[in-house]
Coordinates of C-alpha atoms in Angstrom, one line a residue:
Chain A
M154 CA 23.0 12.9 12.4
S155 CA 21.6 16.2 13.5
E156 CA 18.2 14.3 13.8
E157 CA 19.5 12.2 16.7
A158 CA 17.9 12.7 20.0
N159 CA 15.4 14.9 18.2
Y160 CA 12.4 12.8 18.9
A161 CA 9.0 13.9 17.7
L162 CA 6.5 14.0 20.5
P163 CA 2.9 12.8 20.4
Q164 CA 0.6 15.8 20.3
S165 CA -2.1 15.5 23.0
D166 CA -5.4 17.0 21.9
P167 CA -8.8 17.6 23.5
E168 CA -9.9 14.1 22.7
S169 CA -6.7 12.3 23.8
A170 CA -5.8 14.3 26.8
P171 CA -7.3 11.8 29.3
Y172 CA -5.2 9.0 27.7
W173 CA -1.9 10.9 28.1
E174 CA -2.8 12.1 31.6
G175 CA -3.4 8.4 32.5
I176 CA 0.0 7.5 31.1
Q177 CA 1.6 10.2 33.3
Q178 CA -0.2 8.6 36.3
G179 CA 0.7 5.0 35.4
E180 CA -2.8 4.1 34.2
L181 CA -3.7 2.8 30.7
R182 CA -7.0 4.4 29.8
I183 CA -9.2 3.2 27.0
Q184 CA -12.9 3.9 26.2
R185 CA -15.9 1.7 26.6
C186 CA -19.2 2.2 24.7
A187 CA -22.3 2.2 27.0
A188 CA -24.5 1.4 24.1
C189 CA -22.8 -1.7 22.6
Q190 CA -20.5 -2.5 25.6
R191 CA -17.4 -2.8 23.4
H192 CA -14.1 -1.3 24.3
V193 CA -12.6 1.2 22.0
F194 CA -9.0 2.3 21.3
Y195 CA -7.8 4.9 20.2
P196 CA -10.1 7.5 21.7
R197 CA -13.1 8.7 19.6
T198 CA -16.2 10.8 19.7
L199 CA -18.4 8.1 18.1
C200 CA -18.2 4.4 18.7
P201 CA -16.7 2.9 15.5
Y202 CA -18.9 -0.2 15.9
C203 CA -22.4 1.2 16.7
H204 CA -21.8 4.9 16.3
S205 CA -23.2 5.8 19.7
D206 CA -21.6 8.8 21.4
Q207 CA -21.9 7.1 24.8
L208 CA -18.1 6.6 25.2
A209 CA -16.6 6.7 28.6
W210 CA -13.1 6.4 29.8
V211 CA -12.1 3.2 31.8
S212 CA -8.9 1.9 33.2
A213 CA -7.6 -1.1 31.2
S214 CA -6.1 -4.1 33.0
G215 CA -2.8 -3.6 31.1
R216 CA -2.7 -7.3 30.4
G217 CA -2.8 -8.8 27.0
T218 CA -1.2 -11.1 24.4
I219 CA 1.1 -10.5 21.4
Y220 CA -1.1 -10.4 18.3
S221 CA 1.9 -9.8 16.0
Y222 CA 5.4 -8.4 16.2
T223 CA 8.5 -7.5 14.2
V224 CA 12.1 -7.1 15.1
V225 CA 13.0 -3.7 13.5
H226 CA 16.6 -3.7 12.3
R227 CA 16.5 -0.5 10.3
A228 CA 14.6 2.4 11.8
F229 CA 14.4 6.1 10.7
G230 CA 15.6 9.3 12.2
P231 CA 16.2 9.3 16.0
F232 CA 15.0 5.7 16.2
A233 CA 17.9 4.4 14.0
A234 CA 20.3 4.3 17.0
E235 CA 17.8 2.2 19.0
A236 CA 17.6 -0.6 16.5
P237 CA 17.2 -3.5 16.8
F238 CA 14.0 -3.3 18.8
I239 CA 10.8 -5.2 18.9
I240 CA 7.5 -3.6 17.9
A241 CA 4.3 -5.5 18.8
I242 CA 0.6 -5.2 18.3
V243 CA -0.9 -6.2 21.6
E244 CA -4.4 -7.4 22.0
L245 CA -5.6 -6.3 25.5
E246 CA -7.9 -8.5 27.6
E247 CA -10.6 -5.9 26.9
G248 CA -10.4 -6.8 23.2
V249 CA -8.8 -3.7 21.7
R250 CA -5.4 -3.8 19.9
L251 CA -2.7 -1.2 20.2
M252 CA 0.8 -0.7 18.9
T253 CA 3.7 -0.8 21.4
R254 CA 7.3 -1.7 21.9
L255 CA 8.4 -4.7 23.9
I256 CA 11.2 -4.0 26.4
D257 CA 13.6 -6.4 28.2
A258 CA 12.1 -9.2 25.9
P259 CA 14.6 -11.8 24.8
R260 CA 14.1 -12.4 21.1
E261 CA 13.8 -16.2 21.6
R262 CA 10.9 -15.8 24.1
V263 CA 8.9 -13.4 21.9
R264 CA 6.1 -15.3 20.1
I265 CA 2.6 -14.6 18.9
G266 CA 0.2 -15.4 21.7
A267 CA 2.7 -14.7 24.5
A268 CA 1.2 -12.9 27.6
V269 CA 2.4 -9.3 28.2
Q270 CA 1.9 -6.6 30.7
V271 CA 2.0 -2.9 30.3
S272 CA 4.9 -1.0 31.7
F273 CA 5.2 2.8 31.6
E274 CA 8.7 3.6 30.6
Q275 CA 10.8 6.7 29.9
V276 CA 13.2 5.8 27.1
S277 CA 15.9 8.2 25.8
G278 CA 14.6 11.0 27.9
R279 CA 11.2 11.0 26.3
P280 CA 8.0 11.3 28.2
P281 CA 6.6 8.0 29.4
L282 CA 4.9 5.7 26.9
P283 CA 3.0 2.5 27.4
F284 CA 5.6 -0.2 26.6
F285 CA 5.0 -3.9 27.3
R286 CA 7.0 -6.6 29.0
L287 CA 6.6 -10.4 28.8
A288 CA 4.4 -11.5 31.6
E289 CA 6.1 -14.8 32.6
Chain B
M257 CA -20.0 -5.8 1.3
S258 CA -19.3 -5.9 -2.4
R259 CA -22.2 -5.1 -4.7
V260 CA -23.0 -7.3 -7.6
F261 CA -23.2 -5.9 -11.1
A262 CA -24.5 -7.5 -14.2
P263 CA -21.8 -7.7 -16.8
R264 CA -22.4 -5.3 -19.6
S265 CA -20.6 -3.8 -22.6
P266 CA -17.6 -1.7 -21.6
R267 CA -18.1 2.1 -21.6
A268 CA -14.5 3.2 -21.4
A269 CA -11.0 2.2 -22.6
I270 CA -7.4 3.0 -21.9
V271 CA -6.1 4.5 -25.1
G272 CA -2.7 5.9 -24.0
V273 CA 0.0 5.0 -21.5
A274 CA 3.6 6.2 -20.8
E275 CA 6.3 6.4 -18.3
S276 CA 8.5 9.5 -17.6
D277 CA 12.2 9.1 -16.9
L278 CA 12.6 6.5 -14.2
G279 CA 15.2 5.7 -11.5
Y280 CA 17.3 8.6 -10.3
T281 CA 16.3 11.9 -11.8
P282 CA 17.9 14.7 -9.8
H283 CA 17.8 16.9 -13.0
R284 CA 14.0 16.8 -13.1
T285 CA 11.3 18.3 -10.8
V286 CA 8.1 16.4 -10.0
L287 CA 6.2 18.6 -12.4
Q288 CA 8.6 18.0 -15.2
L289 CA 8.3 14.2 -14.8
Q290 CA 4.5 14.5 -15.0
A291 CA 4.6 16.7 -18.0
Q292 CA 6.9 14.3 -19.7
A293 CA 4.6 11.3 -18.9
A294 CA 1.4 13.2 -19.8
R295 CA 2.6 14.2 -23.2
A296 CA 3.9 10.8 -24.1
A297 CA 0.7 9.1 -23.0
L298 CA -1.4 11.6 -25.1
E299 CA 0.9 10.9 -28.1
D300 CA 0.5 7.2 -27.5
A301 CA -3.3 7.8 -27.7
G302 CA -3.1 10.1 -30.7
F303 CA -4.9 12.8 -28.6
S304 CA -4.0 16.4 -27.8
F305 CA -3.9 18.2 -24.5
D306 CA -7.0 20.2 -25.8
E307 CA -9.0 17.0 -25.8
V308 CA -8.5 16.4 -22.1
D309 CA -11.5 17.3 -20.0
A310 CA -10.7 15.6 -16.7
L311 CA -7.5 15.5 -14.6
F312 CA -6.7 12.9 -12.0
C313 CA -3.6 12.8 -9.9
A314 CA -2.3 12.0 -6.4
G315 CA 0.7 13.0 -4.5
N316 CA 2.0 14.7 -1.4
W317 CA 4.0 17.3 -3.3
S318 CA 1.2 19.9 -3.2
W319 CA -1.8 20.5 -0.9
S320 CA -3.9 20.3 -4.1
P321 CA -2.1 18.4 -6.8
T322 CA -4.7 18.7 -9.5
L323 CA -4.8 22.5 -9.1
T324 CA -1.0 22.8 -9.4
L325 CA -0.6 20.3 -12.2
A326 CA -3.5 21.6 -14.3
E327 CA -2.1 25.2 -14.1
Y328 CA 1.4 23.9 -15.0
L329 CA 0.2 21.9 -17.9
G330 CA -2.1 24.7 -19.2
L331 CA -5.2 22.6 -18.6
R332 CA -8.6 23.8 -17.5
P333 CA -10.3 20.6 -16.6
R334 CA -14.1 20.5 -15.9
Y335 CA -13.6 17.4 -13.7
S336 CA -10.9 17.0 -11.1
D337 CA -10.0 14.2 -8.7
S338 CA -7.0 14.0 -6.5
T339 CA -8.2 11.0 -4.4
N340 CA -5.3 9.7 -2.5
I341 CA -5.7 6.3 -0.9
G342 CA -2.0 5.4 -1.3
G343 CA -0.4 3.4 -4.1
S344 CA -3.7 2.1 -5.3
S345 CA -5.0 5.6 -6.1
F346 CA -4.6 5.2 -9.8
E347 CA -6.7 2.1 -10.1
A348 CA -9.3 4.0 -8.0
H349 CA -9.0 6.9 -10.5
I350 CA -9.9 4.5 -13.3
E351 CA -13.1 3.6 -11.4
H352 CA -13.9 7.2 -10.8
A353 CA -13.1 8.2 -14.4
V354 CA -15.3 5.4 -15.8
A355 CA -18.1 6.5 -13.6
A356 CA -17.8 10.1 -14.8
I357 CA -17.8 8.9 -18.4
E358 CA -20.9 6.8 -17.8
A359 CA -22.6 9.8 -16.2
G360 CA -21.8 11.8 -19.4
L361 CA -19.7 14.3 -17.5
I362 CA -16.4 13.7 -19.4
E363 CA -15.0 12.0 -22.4
V364 CA -11.3 12.0 -22.0
A365 CA -9.5 11.6 -18.7
L366 CA -5.8 12.1 -18.0
I367 CA -4.4 10.2 -15.0
V368 CA -0.9 11.3 -14.0
Y369 CA 1.7 10.5 -11.3
G370 CA 5.2 11.6 -10.5
S371 CA 7.6 11.5 -7.7
T372 CA 11.2 12.6 -6.9
Q373 CA 11.4 10.8 -3.6
R374 CA 14.7 9.2 -4.3
S375 CA 16.4 12.5 -5.3
D376 CA 14.7 14.3 -2.5
R377 CA 15.8 11.6 0.0
S378 CA 12.3 12.1 1.5
R379 CA 11.7 8.5 2.2
G380 CA 11.9 7.6 5.9
R381 CA 11.8 11.2 7.1
V382 CA 10.3 11.3 10.6
S383 CA 7.4 13.7 11.2
P384 CA 8.1 16.6 13.5
T385 CA 5.1 15.7 15.6
Y386 CA 2.6 12.9 15.8
R387 CA -0.9 14.4 15.5
L388 CA -4.4 12.9 15.6
T389 CA -4.4 9.2 15.0
E390 CA -0.6 9.1 14.5
Q391 CA 0.0 9.9 18.2
F392 CA -0.8 6.3 19.3
E393 CA 1.7 4.6 16.9
G394 CA 4.4 7.1 15.9
P395 CA 6.2 7.4 19.2
F396 CA 7.2 3.7 19.2
G397 CA 9.5 4.1 16.2
L398 CA 8.0 1.6 13.7
P399 CA 9.4 2.4 10.2
T400 CA 6.5 2.7 7.9
P401 CA 5.4 1.3 5.6
V402 CA 7.8 -1.6 5.9
G403 CA 7.3 -2.3 9.6
A404 CA 3.6 -2.6 9.1
Y405 CA 3.9 -5.1 6.3
A406 CA 6.4 -7.0 8.5
L407 CA 3.7 -7.2 11.2
A408 CA 1.3 -8.6 8.6
A409 CA 3.9 -11.1 7.3
M410 CA 4.6 -12.4 10.8
R411 CA 0.9 -12.9 11.4
H412 CA 0.4 -14.6 8.0
M413 CA 3.3 -17.0 8.8
H414 CA 1.8 -17.7 12.3
Q415 CA -1.7 -18.3 11.0
F416 CA -1.0 -20.1 7.7
G417 CA 2.6 -21.5 8.0
T418 CA 3.9 -19.2 5.2
T419 CA 7.7 -19.4 5.0
S420 CA 10.5 -16.9 4.2
E421 CA 11.4 -19.2 1.2
Q422 CA 7.9 -18.7 -0.2
L423 CA 8.2 -14.9 0.2
A424 CA 11.6 -15.1 -1.6
E425 CA 10.0 -16.9 -4.5
V426 CA 8.1 -13.7 -5.4
A427 CA 11.3 -11.6 -5.4
V428 CA 13.2 -14.1 -7.5
A429 CA 10.5 -14.6 -10.1
T430 CA 9.9 -10.8 -10.4
R431 CA 13.6 -10.2 -10.9
K432 CA 13.5 -12.7 -13.9
W433 CA 10.9 -10.5 -15.5
A434 CA 13.0 -7.4 -14.8
M435 CA 15.9 -9.0 -16.7
L436 CA 13.6 -8.9 -19.8
N437 CA 12.7 -5.2 -19.3
E438 CA 15.4 -2.7 -20.4
K439 CA 13.7 0.0 -18.3
A440 CA 14.0 -2.0 -15.0
M441 CA 16.5 -0.7 -12.5
M442 CA 17.6 -4.1 -11.0
R443 CA 18.5 -6.6 -13.7
D444 CA 21.1 -9.0 -12.1
P445 CA 19.7 -12.5 -11.4
I446 CA 19.1 -13.3 -7.7
T447 CA 18.4 -16.6 -6.0
I448 CA 16.2 -17.6 -3.1
E449 CA 19.4 -17.9 -1.0
D450 CA 20.3 -14.3 -2.0
V451 CA 16.9 -13.0 -0.6
L452 CA 17.3 -15.0 2.6
T453 CA 20.8 -13.8 3.3
S454 CA 20.1 -10.2 2.4
R455 CA 20.1 -8.1 5.6
W456 CA 17.0 -7.8 7.8
I457 CA 14.9 -4.7 7.5
A458 CA 12.1 -5.6 9.8
E459 CA 11.7 -9.4 10.5
P460 CA 10.5 -11.4 8.7
L461 CA 11.2 -9.1 5.8
H462 CA 14.7 -9.0 4.3
L463 CA 16.1 -6.2 2.1
L464 CA 15.2 -8.2 -1.1
D465 CA 11.6 -8.6 0.1
C466 CA 11.2 -4.8 -0.2
C467 CA 10.4 -2.7 -3.2
L468 CA 12.9 -0.2 -4.7
V469 CA 13.0 3.5 -3.8
T470 CA 13.1 5.4 -7.1
D471 CA 12.0 8.5 -8.8
G472 CA 9.6 8.4 -11.8
G473 CA 6.2 9.1 -13.2
G474 CA 3.6 7.7 -15.4
A475 CA 0.4 8.7 -17.2
V476 CA -2.7 6.9 -18.5
V477 CA -5.4 8.3 -20.9
L478 CA -8.9 6.9 -20.5
A479 CA -11.6 7.7 -23.0
S480 CA -15.3 7.0 -23.6
A481 CA -16.1 4.1 -25.9
Q482 CA -16.9 6.5 -28.7
R483 CA -13.7 8.5 -28.4
A484 CA -11.6 5.3 -27.8
R485 CA -12.5 4.2 -31.4
Q486 CA -10.7 7.4 -32.7
A487 CA -7.5 6.6 -30.9
R488 CA -4.3 5.7 -32.6
K489 CA -4.1 2.2 -31.1
P490 CA -6.8 -0.5 -30.4
P491 CA -8.7 0.3 -27.2
V492 CA -7.9 -1.6 -24.0
W493 CA -11.4 -1.9 -22.5
V494 CA -12.2 -1.5 -18.8
L495 CA -14.3 -4.6 -18.1
G496 CA -14.6 -4.3 -14.3
H497 CA -13.4 -2.2 -11.4
G498 CA -13.7 -2.1 -7.6
E499 CA -12.2 -0.3 -4.7
A500 CA -12.3 -0.5 -0.9
H501 CA -10.5 0.5 2.2
T502 CA -10.6 -0.9 5.7
H503 CA -8.2 1.0 8.0
A504 CA -5.4 3.6 8.0
T505 CA -3.2 2.5 11.0
I506 CA -1.8 -1.0 11.1
A507 CA -3.1 -1.7 14.6
N508 CA -6.6 -1.1 13.3
M509 CA -6.3 -3.6 10.4
P510 CA -9.2 -6.0 11.0
D511 CA -7.1 -9.2 10.4
L512 CA -3.4 -8.8 9.8
A513 CA -3.3 -12.1 7.8
V514 CA -6.1 -11.2 5.4
H515 CA -6.2 -8.4 2.8
Q516 CA -9.9 -7.7 3.3
A517 CA -9.9 -4.5 1.1
A518 CA -8.6 -6.6 -1.8
I519 CA -11.3 -9.2 -1.2
A520 CA -14.0 -6.5 -1.6
S521 CA -12.4 -4.7 -4.6
G522 CA -11.7 -8.0 -6.4
Q523 CA -15.2 -9.4 -5.9
T524 CA -16.7 -6.2 -7.2
A525 CA -14.5 -6.1 -10.3
F526 CA -14.9 -9.7 -11.2
A527 CA -18.7 -9.6 -10.8
M528 CA -18.9 -6.5 -12.9
A529 CA -16.8 -8.1 -15.7
G530 CA -18.5 -11.5 -15.4
L531 CA -15.1 -13.1 -15.2
R532 CA -13.4 -15.6 -12.9
P533 CA -9.7 -15.3 -11.7
E534 CA -8.7 -18.4 -13.7
E535 CA -9.7 -16.7 -17.0
I536 CA -7.1 -13.9 -16.6
D537 CA -4.0 -14.2 -18.8
V538 CA -1.7 -11.7 -17.2
V539 CA -1.7 -10.3 -13.7
E540 CA -0.1 -7.1 -12.4
I541 CA -0.2 -7.0 -8.6
Y542 CA 1.1 -4.3 -6.4
D543 CA 4.4 -5.6 -4.9
S544 CA 5.5 -3.1 -2.3
F545 CA 6.7 -6.1 -0.4
T546 CA 6.7 -9.8 -1.2
I547 CA 4.0 -10.4 1.4
T548 CA 1.7 -7.9 -0.3
V549 CA 1.7 -10.2 -3.4
I550 CA 0.9 -13.4 -1.5
M551 CA -1.9 -11.8 0.5
T552 CA -3.4 -10.2 -2.6
L553 CA -3.3 -13.4 -4.7
E554 CA -5.3 -15.0 -1.9
A555 CA -7.7 -12.1 -1.5
L556 CA -8.5 -11.9 -5.3
G557 CA -9.3 -15.6 -5.3
F558 CA -6.4 -16.9 -7.4
C559 CA -5.9 -19.4 -4.5
P560 CA -7.6 -20.0 -1.2
L561 CA -6.8 -17.9 1.8
G562 CA -3.5 -19.1 3.4
E563 CA -2.3 -20.8 0.2
G564 CA -0.5 -17.9 -1.4
G565 CA 2.9 -19.2 -0.4
A566 CA 2.4 -22.5 -2.0
F567 CA 0.8 -20.8 -5.1
V568 CA 4.0 -18.8 -5.9
S569 CA 6.4 -21.7 -5.1
G570 CA 8.4 -23.4 -7.8
Q571 CA 8.7 -20.1 -9.7
R572 CA 5.2 -20.4 -11.0
T573 CA 5.0 -16.7 -11.6
A574 CA 8.3 -16.4 -13.5
P575 CA 8.7 -16.0 -17.3
G576 CA 7.7 -19.2 -18.9
G577 CA 5.7 -20.3 -15.8
P578 CA 2.0 -21.0 -15.7
F579 CA 1.0 -17.7 -14.0
P580 CA 2.6 -14.7 -15.6
M581 CA 2.7 -11.9 -12.9
N582 CA 4.4 -8.5 -12.6
T583 CA 5.8 -8.8 -16.1
N584 CA 7.7 -5.5 -16.0
G585 CA 9.7 -6.5 -13.0
G586 CA 7.4 -4.9 -10.5
G587 CA 8.0 -2.5 -7.7
L588 CA 10.6 -5.0 -6.5
S589 CA 12.9 -4.7 -9.5
Y590 CA 11.7 -2.3 -12.1
C591 CA 10.8 1.0 -10.3
H592 CA 8.8 2.2 -7.3
P593 CA 8.5 5.9 -7.0
G594 CA 6.4 5.8 -3.8
M595 CA 3.0 5.2 -5.3
Y596 CA 3.4 2.4 -7.8
G597 CA -0.2 1.9 -9.0
I598 CA 0.0 3.8 -12.3
F599 CA 2.7 1.4 -13.6
L600 CA 0.4 -1.6 -13.1
L601 CA -2.0 0.0 -15.5
I602 CA 0.7 0.9 -18.0
E603 CA 2.1 -2.7 -18.1
A604 CA -1.3 -4.4 -18.3
T605 CA -2.2 -2.2 -21.2
R606 CA 1.1 -2.9 -23.0
Q607 CA 0.7 -6.6 -22.5
L608 CA -2.8 -6.6 -24.0
R609 CA -1.5 -4.5 -27.0
G610 CA 1.3 -7.0 -27.5
E611 CA 4.0 -4.3 -27.1
C612 CA 6.2 -6.1 -24.6
G613 CA 8.9 -7.6 -26.7
P614 CA 10.9 -10.3 -24.9
R615 CA 8.6 -10.3 -21.9
Q616 CA 5.4 -10.4 -23.9
V617 CA 2.9 -13.0 -22.6
S618 CA 1.7 -14.6 -25.8
G619 CA -2.0 -14.4 -26.6
A620 CA -2.8 -12.2 -23.6
R621 CA -6.5 -11.0 -24.0
L622 CA -7.5 -10.4 -20.4
A623 CA -5.4 -8.6 -17.7
L624 CA -5.8 -7.6 -14.1
A625 CA -4.2 -4.6 -12.4
H626 CA -4.5 -4.5 -8.7
G627 CA -3.2 -1.7 -6.4
T628 CA -2.8 -1.8 -2.7
G629 CA -2.2 1.4 -0.7
G630 CA -1.2 2.5 2.7
V631 CA -0.5 -0.3 5.1
L632 CA -2.7 -2.9 3.4
S633 CA -5.3 -0.2 3.9
S634 CA -6.8 0.3 0.5
A635 CA -7.3 -1.8 -2.6
A636 CA -8.5 -1.1 -6.1
T637 CA -8.8 -3.7 -8.9
V638 CA -9.2 -3.1 -12.6
L639 CA -9.9 -5.8 -15.2
L640 CA -8.9 -5.0 -18.8
G641 CA -9.5 -6.7 -22.1
K642 CA -9.0 -6.3 -25.8
D643 CA -11.4 -6.8 -28.7

């Protein structure tokens, strides 16, 4: 029980700092490779597709679709008190996938392929994170 | 891309296998469990500790498990490998040990695993901070590994129409094998209805779709062909092996409905052995979750992609069925101390030796042991056969 409210925080580092600064400013930042034109997430020094180092930060649209999801009924540590909640892997319009949590999403409306939109939310007093909401 | 090997005569064989105490072992440390398993496996082989020249182990109980374990056991190995790619590590250790034997570097390898995760209550502990690649997934609260396998299962259902009943078939058939194994932790019969009405952990996975959380350890002794002929029991030959990994975080799995690492490791192993899936008599497949088994059967070519659910239906994998699988009761019902891969090798070896009593698959000559690690991240396949 002592673990409750004791959320671990993501540790920003020299490579991810622009991503977390974007979150603070309400902007979802990903990288784009100037050599092969593909978008990249999470941030890297070398493009994982063509291994160029010509990666630049861009602002993502924040629009995407649900690639897969799960309703979590049993979570660990401080997250236990938040269950049930819905974790999704979202595929952004730019083609990258990321993990997120869906909020204000009625279970019966959540399906693979559903349109979603990023929403920067502070939950349980934590710093803002890129959650997603159903777009309709 | 998997490479193609011409089949050739085997260069190495498993000559000793053993488990330590299994289940709940608060009276034992992780080193004691490994010492117990190592000694029993060497006795099974008829070899002494002095004959061991290579040590393989994986675990998160030490920053360098082979250093710690070798010192504790009084070994001075001249070849050391603590490759950790998750639960499949021990099948990968077989591959690495065979390569070292073929290179003439070693003759006798000891592969060991132990865990006290149940006694330690270390399962499900949340990291104090999310560093490096964890920072993009950890903060959302997905319980791992179960939540990641749930995401894969949901995608598999969406793409191929796999059902919860089909997942449950795996759990029920595996329990029937456990009922024939006195070492198995869970030996009460269950029905498909029991699986479907057990509580949700992460949809679409119920409690009974998930492996056990136990303590335990195991060891395997692998020897060169020449040394294997001096062992106490007939050699169990390594006919083929392969390994691969595709990702570490679940959002980066190339296709959540396809176990691509297992496709690669399986193709390599089968090509090397010159065998086809339908020739295998007994199959031991990593069953961290029911979905793991279905995706692995497809990836290894036992059935086409997307047809794993139909393949396991009608209790085809249960005792007496046409496809004997996970004959010790698996990670779902026998034991699962965090990284289960060593137990797949132990059971496959015992089946080929004919040591399995009431659960013996009669006439078994060829066996497959397949480990999956991480979040469907890594795979390693080993094909075994007897003379």
